[in-house]
Amino acid sequence: TQLLEQSPQFLSIQEGENLTVYCNSSSVFSSLQWYRQEPGEGPVLLVTVVTGGEVKKLKRLTFQFGDARKDSSLHITAAQPGDTGLYLCAGARGNEKLTFGTGTRLTIIP
Amino acid sequence: KAGVTQTPRYLIKTRGQQVTLSCSPISGHRSVSWYQQTPGQGLQFLFEYFSETQRNKGNFPGRFSGRQFSNSRSEMNVSTLELGDSALYLCASSPRLTTSGANVLTFGAGSRLTVL
């Protein structure tokens, strides 16, 4: 059973468009992280959110943690080819190990 | 400072063989976690080592094992390789035990294993 479900699984859009990807769970997490993994590389941490309702911005990327701390979203404004990659969410519950989501593979078409 | 280094980056083995992968964490990081990444299963946790002791273990068979040395470098070994073991094996280092509530992982680029 996958604790963290990400949607969509695949997304291909034109450069300049906006997009949102989701990370959902029935469990409550004490914190949630987003990673981006580019081909041939390991995942790189983008952001950590810890408070329900928290919104963090990283240039054109906006991350939101759900009020109930069960879900999160990543919104990208004016997508660029450099945003292409596999986006992974990962949740921590108390003193348990980090659990990774199923991933969203994003392709930005120039 | 240097990142997490994994060797080898690519390797091909045949069924029944065994393989050893190496991971050098960021200097000062004492925790090393190993993950298996496949298109179908995503990122699956194998085990975590901290101060030379296995602290957490995922749901993998005993063919998968690891160890950590006094300098925090870690190795993982897979014996009696099966076709399904083909995957990207990632290691990640952290300053503290990841179940301490400080779950900040820095990943290496991975070792891509192909089993024929």
PDB file of C-alpha atoms in Angstrom:
ATOM      1  CA  THR A   1       0.000   0.000   0.000  1.00  0.00           C
ATOM      2  CA  GLN A   2       1.455   3.322  -1.130  1.00  0.00           C
ATOM      3  CA  LEU A   3       1.060   5.925   1.589  1.00  0.00           C
ATOM      4  CA  LEU A   4       1.657   8.860  -0.751  1.00  0.00           C
ATOM      5  CA  GLU A   5      -0.076   8.977  -4.119  1.00  0.00           C
ATOM      6  CA  GLN A   6       1.046  11.548  -6.643  1.00  0.00           C
ATOM      7  CA  SER A   7      -0.960  12.771  -9.605  1.00  0.00           C
ATOM      8  CA  PRO A   8      -0.741  12.971 -12.460  1.00  0.00           C
ATOM      9  CA  GLN A   9       1.786  10.210 -13.016  1.00  0.00           C
ATOM     10  CA  PHE A  10       2.927  11.799 -16.295  1.00  0.00           C
ATOM     11  CA  LEU A  11       2.512  15.378 -17.514  1.00  0.00           C
ATOM     12  CA  SER A  12       3.727  16.905 -20.748  1.00  0.00           C
ATOM     13  CA  ILE A  13       3.064  20.586 -21.426  1.00  0.00           C
ATOM     14  CA  GLN A  14       4.328  23.434 -23.573  1.00  0.00           C
ATOM     15  CA  GLU A  15       6.904  25.905 -22.329  1.00  0.00           C
ATOM     16  CA  GLY A  16       5.232  28.906 -20.711  1.00  0.00           C
ATOM     17  CA  GLU A  17       2.181  27.056 -19.424  1.00  0.00           C
ATOM     18  CA  ASN A  18       1.254  26.664 -15.759  1.00  0.00           C
ATOM     19  CA  LEU A  19       0.797  23.348 -14.013  1.00  0.00           C
ATOM     20  CA  THR A  20      -0.042  21.796 -10.665  1.00  0.00           C
ATOM     21  CA  VAL A  21       0.918  18.372  -9.368  1.00  0.00           C
ATOM     22  CA  TYR A  22      -0.507  16.762  -6.275  1.00  0.00           C
ATOM     23  CA  CYS A  23       0.622  14.553  -3.430  1.00  0.00           C
ATOM     24  CA  ASN A  24      -2.158  12.912  -1.432  1.00  0.00           C
ATOM     25  CA  SER A  25      -2.406  10.614   1.553  1.00  0.00           C
ATOM     26  CA  SER A  26      -4.890   9.399   4.108  1.00  0.00           C
ATOM     27  CA  SER A  27      -2.191   9.753   6.763  1.00  0.00           C
ATOM     28  CA  VAL A  28      -1.099  12.853   8.638  1.00  0.00           C
ATOM     29  CA  PHE A  29       2.508  13.864   8.194  1.00  0.00           C
ATOM     30  CA  SER A  30       4.618  15.984  10.513  1.00  0.00           C
ATOM     31  CA  SER A  31       6.488  17.366   7.518  1.00  0.00           C
ATOM     32  CA  LEU A  32       6.515  16.945   3.777  1.00  0.00           C
ATOM     33  CA  GLN A  33       9.317  17.424   1.301  1.00  0.00           C
ATOM     34  CA  TRP A  34       9.464  17.856  -2.453  1.00  0.00           C
ATOM     35  CA  TYR A  35      12.381  16.605  -4.532  1.00  0.00           C
ATOM     36  CA  ARG A  36      13.221  16.921  -8.223  1.00  0.00           C
ATOM     37  CA  GLN A  37      15.215  14.230  -9.967  1.00  0.00           C
ATOM     38  CA  GLU A  38      16.772  14.857 -13.354  1.00  0.00           C
ATOM     39  CA  PRO A  39      17.837  12.044 -15.685  1.00  0.00           C
ATOM     40  CA  GLY A  40      21.033  10.366 -14.536  1.00  0.00           C
ATOM     41  CA  GLU A  41      20.991  12.094 -11.171  1.00  0.00           C
ATOM     42  CA  GLY A  42      19.668  11.521  -7.685  1.00  0.00           C
ATOM     43  CA  PRO A  43      16.723  13.452  -6.215  1.00  0.00           C
ATOM     44  CA  VAL A  44      17.489  16.972  -5.021  1.00  0.00           C
ATOM     45  CA  LEU A  45      15.543  18.531  -2.178  1.00  0.00           C
ATOM     46  CA  LEU A  46      13.490  21.550  -3.232  1.00  0.00           C
ATOM     47  CA  VAL A  47      11.540  22.411  -0.095  1.00  0.00           C
ATOM     48  CA  THR A  48      10.295  21.182   3.274  1.00  0.00           C
ATOM     49  CA  VAL A  49       6.902  22.223   4.649  1.00  0.00           C
ATOM     50  CA  VAL A  50       5.961  21.557   8.244  1.00  0.00           C
ATOM     51  CA  THR A  51       2.884  23.607   9.147  1.00  0.00           C
ATOM     52  CA  GLY A  52      -0.655  22.881   7.936  1.00  0.00           C
ATOM     53  CA  GLY A  53      -1.622  25.472   5.336  1.00  0.00           C
ATOM     54  CA  GLU A  54       1.977  26.567   4.853  1.00  0.00           C
ATOM     55  CA  VAL A  55       2.895  28.047   1.472  1.00  0.00           C
ATOM     56  CA  LYS A  56       6.487  28.326   0.283  1.00  0.00           C
ATOM     57  CA  LYS A  57       7.736  29.863  -2.926  1.00  0.00           C
ATOM     58  CA  LEU A  58      10.916  29.036  -4.795  1.00  0.00           C
ATOM     59  CA  LYS A  59      11.106  31.366  -7.815  1.00  0.00           C
ATOM     60  CA  ARG A  60       8.356  30.071 -10.138  1.00  0.00           C
ATOM     61  CA  LEU A  61       7.505  27.105  -7.900  1.00  0.00           C
ATOM     62  CA  THR A  62       4.846  27.364  -5.187  1.00  0.00           C
ATOM     63  CA  PHE A  63       4.468  24.596  -2.623  1.00  0.00           C
ATOM     64  CA  GLN A  64       1.485  24.243  -0.324  1.00  0.00           C
ATOM     65  CA  PHE A  65       0.924  21.891   2.604  1.00  0.00           C
ATOM     66  CA  GLY A  66      -2.703  20.988   3.214  1.00  0.00           C
ATOM     67  CA  ASP A  67      -4.441  22.304   6.313  1.00  0.00           C
ATOM     68  CA  ALA A  68      -4.815  18.787   7.673  1.00  0.00           C
ATOM     69  CA  ARG A  69      -1.202  17.923   6.746  1.00  0.00           C
ATOM     70  CA  LYS A  70      -2.355  14.994   4.604  1.00  0.00           C
ATOM     71  CA  ASP A  71      -1.677  16.443   1.185  1.00  0.00           C
ATOM     72  CA  SER A  72       0.473  18.898  -0.716  1.00  0.00           C
ATOM     73  CA  SER A  73       0.620  20.567  -4.085  1.00  0.00           C
ATOM     74  CA  LEU A  74       3.322  21.992  -6.294  1.00  0.00           C
ATOM     75  CA  HIS A  75       2.405  24.723  -8.745  1.00  0.00           C
ATOM     76  CA  ILE A  76       4.793  25.836 -11.463  1.00  0.00           C
ATOM     77  CA  THR A  77       4.199  29.126 -13.241  1.00  0.00           C
ATOM     78  CA  ALA A  78       5.447  29.667 -16.799  1.00  0.00           C
ATOM     79  CA  ALA A  79       7.151  26.289 -17.035  1.00  0.00           C
ATOM     80  CA  GLN A  80      10.628  26.153 -18.554  1.00  0.00           C
ATOM     81  CA  PRO A  81      12.455  23.193 -20.159  1.00  0.00           C
ATOM     82  CA  GLY A  82      14.742  23.178 -17.124  1.00  0.00           C
ATOM     83  CA  ASP A  83      11.752  22.180 -14.994  1.00  0.00           C
ATOM     84  CA  THR A  84      11.688  18.798 -16.725  1.00  0.00           C
ATOM     85  CA  GLY A  85      12.230  15.930 -14.325  1.00  0.00           C
ATOM     86  CA  LEU A  86      10.677  13.514 -11.876  1.00  0.00           C
ATOM     87  CA  TYR A  87       9.006  15.266  -8.952  1.00  0.00           C
ATOM     88  CA  LEU A  88       8.798  13.278  -5.748  1.00  0.00           C
ATOM     89  CA  CYS A  89       7.045  14.128  -2.534  1.00  0.00           C
ATOM     90  CA  ALA A  90       8.184  12.528   0.694  1.00  0.00           C
ATOM     91  CA  GLY A  91       6.458  12.554   4.051  1.00  0.00           C
ATOM     92  CA  ALA A  92       7.707  12.081   7.582  1.00  0.00           C
ATOM     93  CA  ARG A  93       5.484  10.833  10.384  1.00  0.00           C
ATOM     94  CA  GLY A  94       6.976  11.444  13.800  1.00  0.00           C
ATOM     95  CA  ASN A  95      10.042   9.277  14.249  1.00  0.00           C
ATOM     96  CA  GLU A  96       9.334   7.025  11.275  1.00  0.00           C
ATOM     97  CA  LYS A  97      11.548   6.921   8.225  1.00  0.00           C
ATOM     98  CA  LEU A  98      10.754   9.108   5.250  1.00  0.00           C
ATOM     99  CA  THR A  99       8.170   7.692   2.825  1.00  0.00           C
ATOM    100  CA  PHE A 100       8.374   8.650  -0.841  1.00  0.00           C
ATOM    101  CA  GLY A 101       5.467   9.153  -3.175  1.00  0.00           C
ATOM    102  CA  THR A 102       4.907   7.497  -6.530  1.00  0.00           C
ATOM    103  CA  GLY A 103       6.298  10.463  -8.485  1.00  0.00           C
ATOM    104  CA  THR A 104       5.160  12.748 -11.315  1.00  0.00           C
ATOM    105  CA  ARG A 105       7.258  12.718 -14.458  1.00  0.00           C
ATOM    106  CA  LEU A 106       7.102  16.209 -15.977  1.00  0.00           C
ATOM    107  CA  THR A 107       8.198  17.068 -19.498  1.00  0.00           C
ATOM    108  CA  ILE A 108       8.268  20.666 -20.699  1.00  0.00           C
ATOM    109  CA  ILE A 109       8.216  20.956 -24.470  1.00  0.00           C
ATOM    110  CA  PRO A 110      10.177  23.929 -25.892  1.00  0.00           C
TER     111      PRO A 110
ATOM    112  CA  LYS B   1      31.997  20.614  -0.100  1.00  0.00           C
ATOM    113  CA  ALA B   2      31.903  17.284  -1.924  1.00  0.00           C
ATOM    114  CA  GLY B   3      28.519  15.666  -2.356  1.00  0.00           C
ATOM    115  CA  VAL B   4      27.503  12.063  -1.972  1.00  0.00           C
ATOM    116  CA  THR B   5      29.618   9.818  -4.191  1.00  0.00           C
ATOM    117  CA  GLN B   6      28.422   6.467  -5.447  1.00  0.00           C
ATOM    118  CA  THR B   7      30.495   3.909  -7.324  1.00  0.00           C
ATOM    119  CA  PRO B   8      30.260   2.343  -9.772  1.00  0.00           C
ATOM    120  CA  ARG B   9      27.784   4.447 -11.747  1.00  0.00           C
ATOM    121  CA  TYR B  10      26.855   1.642 -14.115  1.00  0.00           C
ATOM    122  CA  LEU B  11      27.312  -2.102 -14.007  1.00  0.00           C
ATOM    123  CA  ILE B  12      26.015  -5.179 -15.748  1.00  0.00           C
ATOM    124  CA  LYS B  13      25.785  -8.554 -14.047  1.00  0.00           C
ATOM    125  CA  THR B  14      24.224 -11.902 -14.834  1.00  0.00           C
ATOM    126  CA  ARG B  15      21.712 -13.836 -12.803  1.00  0.00           C
ATOM    127  CA  GLY B  16      23.200 -15.610  -9.821  1.00  0.00           C
ATOM    128  CA  GLN B  17      26.144 -13.260  -9.459  1.00  0.00           C
ATOM    129  CA  GLN B  18      26.610 -10.901  -6.571  1.00  0.00           C
ATOM    130  CA  VAL B  19      27.347  -7.172  -6.560  1.00  0.00           C
ATOM    131  CA  THR B  20      28.766  -4.640  -4.124  1.00  0.00           C
ATOM    132  CA  LEU B  21      27.968  -0.940  -4.380  1.00  0.00           C
ATOM    133  CA  SER B  22      29.766   1.822  -2.531  1.00  0.00           C
ATOM    134  CA  CYS B  23      28.622   5.143  -1.102  1.00  0.00           C
ATOM    135  CA  SER B  24      30.741   7.927   0.378  1.00  0.00           C
ATOM    136  CA  PRO B  25      28.566  10.393   2.305  1.00  0.00           C
ATOM    137  CA  ILE B  26      29.063  14.106   2.736  1.00  0.00           C
ATOM    138  CA  SER B  27      31.860  14.771   5.196  1.00  0.00           C
ATOM    139  CA  GLY B  28      30.438  14.874   8.709  1.00  0.00           C
ATOM    140  CA  HIS B  29      27.264  13.001   7.821  1.00  0.00           C
ATOM    141  CA  ARG B  30      26.884   9.866   9.925  1.00  0.00           C
ATOM    142  CA  SER B  31      23.727   8.403   8.415  1.00  0.00           C
ATOM    143  CA  VAL B  32      23.613   6.587   5.086  1.00  0.00           C
ATOM    144  CA  SER B  33      20.346   5.285   3.658  1.00  0.00           C
ATOM    145  CA  TRP B  34      19.965   3.069   0.605  1.00  0.00           C
ATOM    146  CA  TYR B  35      17.037   3.071  -1.801  1.00  0.00           C
ATOM    147  CA  GLN B  36      16.071   1.018  -4.831  1.00  0.00           C
ATOM    148  CA  GLN B  37      14.371   2.934  -7.634  1.00  0.00           C
ATOM    149  CA  THR B  38      12.451   1.194 -10.427  1.00  0.00           C
ATOM    150  CA  PRO B  39       9.852   2.543 -12.866  1.00  0.00           C
ATOM    151  CA  GLY B  40       7.157   0.287 -11.450  1.00  0.00           C
ATOM    152  CA  GLN B  41       7.791   0.554  -7.705  1.00  0.00           C
ATOM    153  CA  GLY B  42       9.275   3.998  -7.376  1.00  0.00           C
ATOM    154  CA  LEU B  43      11.708   4.722  -4.573  1.00  0.00           C
ATOM    155  CA  GLN B  44      11.802   1.870  -2.066  1.00  0.00           C
ATOM    156  CA  PHE B  45      13.737   2.062   1.193  1.00  0.00           C
ATOM    157  CA  LEU B  46      16.334  -0.671   1.722  1.00  0.00           C
ATOM    158  CA  PHE B  47      18.104   0.192   4.962  1.00  0.00           C
ATOM    159  CA  GLU B  48      19.787   2.929   6.958  1.00  0.00           C
ATOM    160  CA  TYR B  49      23.123   2.814   8.720  1.00  0.00           C
ATOM    161  CA  PHE B  50      24.215   5.155  11.471  1.00  0.00           C
ATOM    162  CA  SER B  51      27.451   4.871  13.430  1.00  0.00           C
ATOM    163  CA  GLU B  52      28.229   1.533  11.784  1.00  0.00           C
ATOM    164  CA  THR B  53      24.920  -0.027  12.886  1.00  0.00           C
ATOM    165  CA  GLN B  54      21.857  -0.830  10.816  1.00  0.00           C
ATOM    166  CA  ARG B  55      19.095   1.248  12.367  1.00  0.00           C
ATOM    167  CA  ASN B  56      16.182   0.788   9.966  1.00  0.00           C
ATOM    168  CA  LYS B  57      15.341  -1.846   7.394  1.00  0.00           C
ATOM    169  CA  GLY B  58      12.837  -2.020   4.563  1.00  0.00           C
ATOM    170  CA  ASN B  59      10.963  -5.007   3.203  1.00  0.00           C
ATOM    171  CA  PHE B  60      13.639  -6.612   1.070  1.00  0.00           C
ATOM    172  CA  PRO B  61      14.888 -10.210   1.180  1.00  0.00           C
ATOM    173  CA  GLY B  62      18.035 -11.187   3.003  1.00  0.00           C
ATOM    174  CA  ARG B  63      19.947 -11.191  -0.291  1.00  0.00           C
ATOM    175  CA  PHE B  64      20.219  -7.457   0.234  1.00  0.00           C
ATOM    176  CA  SER B  65      22.692  -6.485   2.911  1.00  0.00           C
ATOM    177  CA  GLY B  66      24.894  -3.598   3.830  1.00  0.00           C
ATOM    178  CA  ARG B  67      27.474  -2.279   6.184  1.00  0.00           C
ATOM    179  CA  GLN B  68      28.985   0.991   7.277  1.00  0.00           C
ATOM    180  CA  PHE B  69      32.583   1.697   8.113  1.00  0.00           C
ATOM    181  CA  SER B  70      34.049   3.898  10.833  1.00  0.00           C
ATOM    182  CA  ASN B  71      34.528   6.733   8.322  1.00  0.00           C
ATOM    183  CA  SER B  72      30.748   6.533   7.537  1.00  0.00           C
ATOM    184  CA  ARG B  73      31.316   5.126   4.057  1.00  0.00           C
ATOM    185  CA  SER B  74      28.800   2.425   3.301  1.00  0.00           C
ATOM    186  CA  GLU B  75      28.511  -0.547   1.021  1.00  0.00           C
ATOM    187  CA  MET B  76      25.519  -2.581   0.001  1.00  0.00           C
ATOM    188  CA  ASN B  77      25.672  -6.086  -1.366  1.00  0.00           C
ATOM    189  CA  VAL B  78      23.155  -8.067  -3.353  1.00  0.00           C
ATOM    190  CA  SER B  79      23.775 -11.788  -3.624  1.00  0.00           C
ATOM    191  CA  THR B  80      22.295 -14.282  -6.066  1.00  0.00           C
ATOM    192  CA  LEU B  81      21.118 -11.588  -8.422  1.00  0.00           C
ATOM    193  CA  GLU B  82      17.722 -11.886 -10.071  1.00  0.00           C
ATOM    194  CA  LEU B  83      16.415 -10.119 -13.173  1.00  0.00           C
ATOM    195  CA  GLY B  84      14.095  -8.082 -10.954  1.00  0.00           C
ATOM    196  CA  ASP B  85      17.056  -6.577  -9.136  1.00  0.00           C
ATOM    197  CA  SER B  86      17.753  -4.385 -12.152  1.00  0.00           C
ATOM    198  CA  ALA B  87      17.304  -0.875 -10.822  1.00  0.00           C
ATOM    199  CA  LEU B  88      18.907   2.401  -9.886  1.00  0.00           C
ATOM    200  CA  TYR B  89      20.353   2.086  -6.387  1.00  0.00           C
ATOM    201  CA  LEU B  90      20.542   5.404  -4.599  1.00  0.00           C
ATOM    202  CA  CYS B  91      22.250   6.242  -1.382  1.00  0.00           C
ATOM    203  CA  ALA B  92      21.516   9.327   0.668  1.00  0.00           C
ATOM    204  CA  SER B  93      23.404  10.828   3.559  1.00  0.00           C
ATOM    205  CA  SER B  94      22.144  12.834   6.494  1.00  0.00           C
ATOM    206  CA  PRO B  95      23.845  14.466   9.477  1.00  0.00           C
ATOM    207  CA  ARG B  96      21.569  12.612  11.882  1.00  0.00           C
ATOM    208  CA  LEU B  97      19.513   9.470  12.043  1.00  0.00           C
ATOM    209  CA  THR B  98      16.602  10.070   9.693  1.00  0.00           C
ATOM    210  CA  THR B  99      14.053   8.915  12.248  1.00  0.00           C
ATOM    211  CA  SER B 100      15.216  11.594  14.670  1.00  0.00           C
ATOM    212  CA  GLY B 101      12.777  13.991  13.094  1.00  0.00           C
ATOM    213  CA  ALA B 102      15.473  15.750  11.073  1.00  0.00           C
ATOM    214  CA  ASN B 103      14.828  14.089   7.739  1.00  0.00           C
ATOM    215  CA  VAL B 104      17.134  15.973   5.392  1.00  0.00           C
ATOM    216  CA  LEU B 105      18.562  13.662   2.753  1.00  0.00           C
ATOM    217  CA  THR B 106      21.258  14.421   0.219  1.00  0.00           C
ATOM    218  CA  PHE B 107      21.303  11.845  -2.547  1.00  0.00           C
ATOM    219  CA  GLY B 108      24.082  10.560  -4.709  1.00  0.00           C
ATOM    220  CA  ALA B 109      23.686  10.098  -8.464  1.00  0.00           C
ATOM    221  CA  GLY B 110      23.083   6.371  -8.058  1.00  0.00           C
ATOM    222  CA  SER B 111      24.448   3.105  -9.337  1.00  0.00           C
ATOM    223  CA  ARG B 112      22.491   1.679 -12.237  1.00  0.00           C
ATOM    224  CA  LEU B 113      22.506  -2.105 -12.099  1.00  0.00           C
ATOM    225  CA  THR B 114      21.406  -4.222 -15.028  1.00  0.00           C
ATOM    226  CA  VAL B 115      20.962  -7.954 -14.468  1.00  0.00           C
ATOM    227  CA  LEU B 116      20.948 -10.122 -17.592  1.00  0.00           C
TER     228      LEU B 116
END
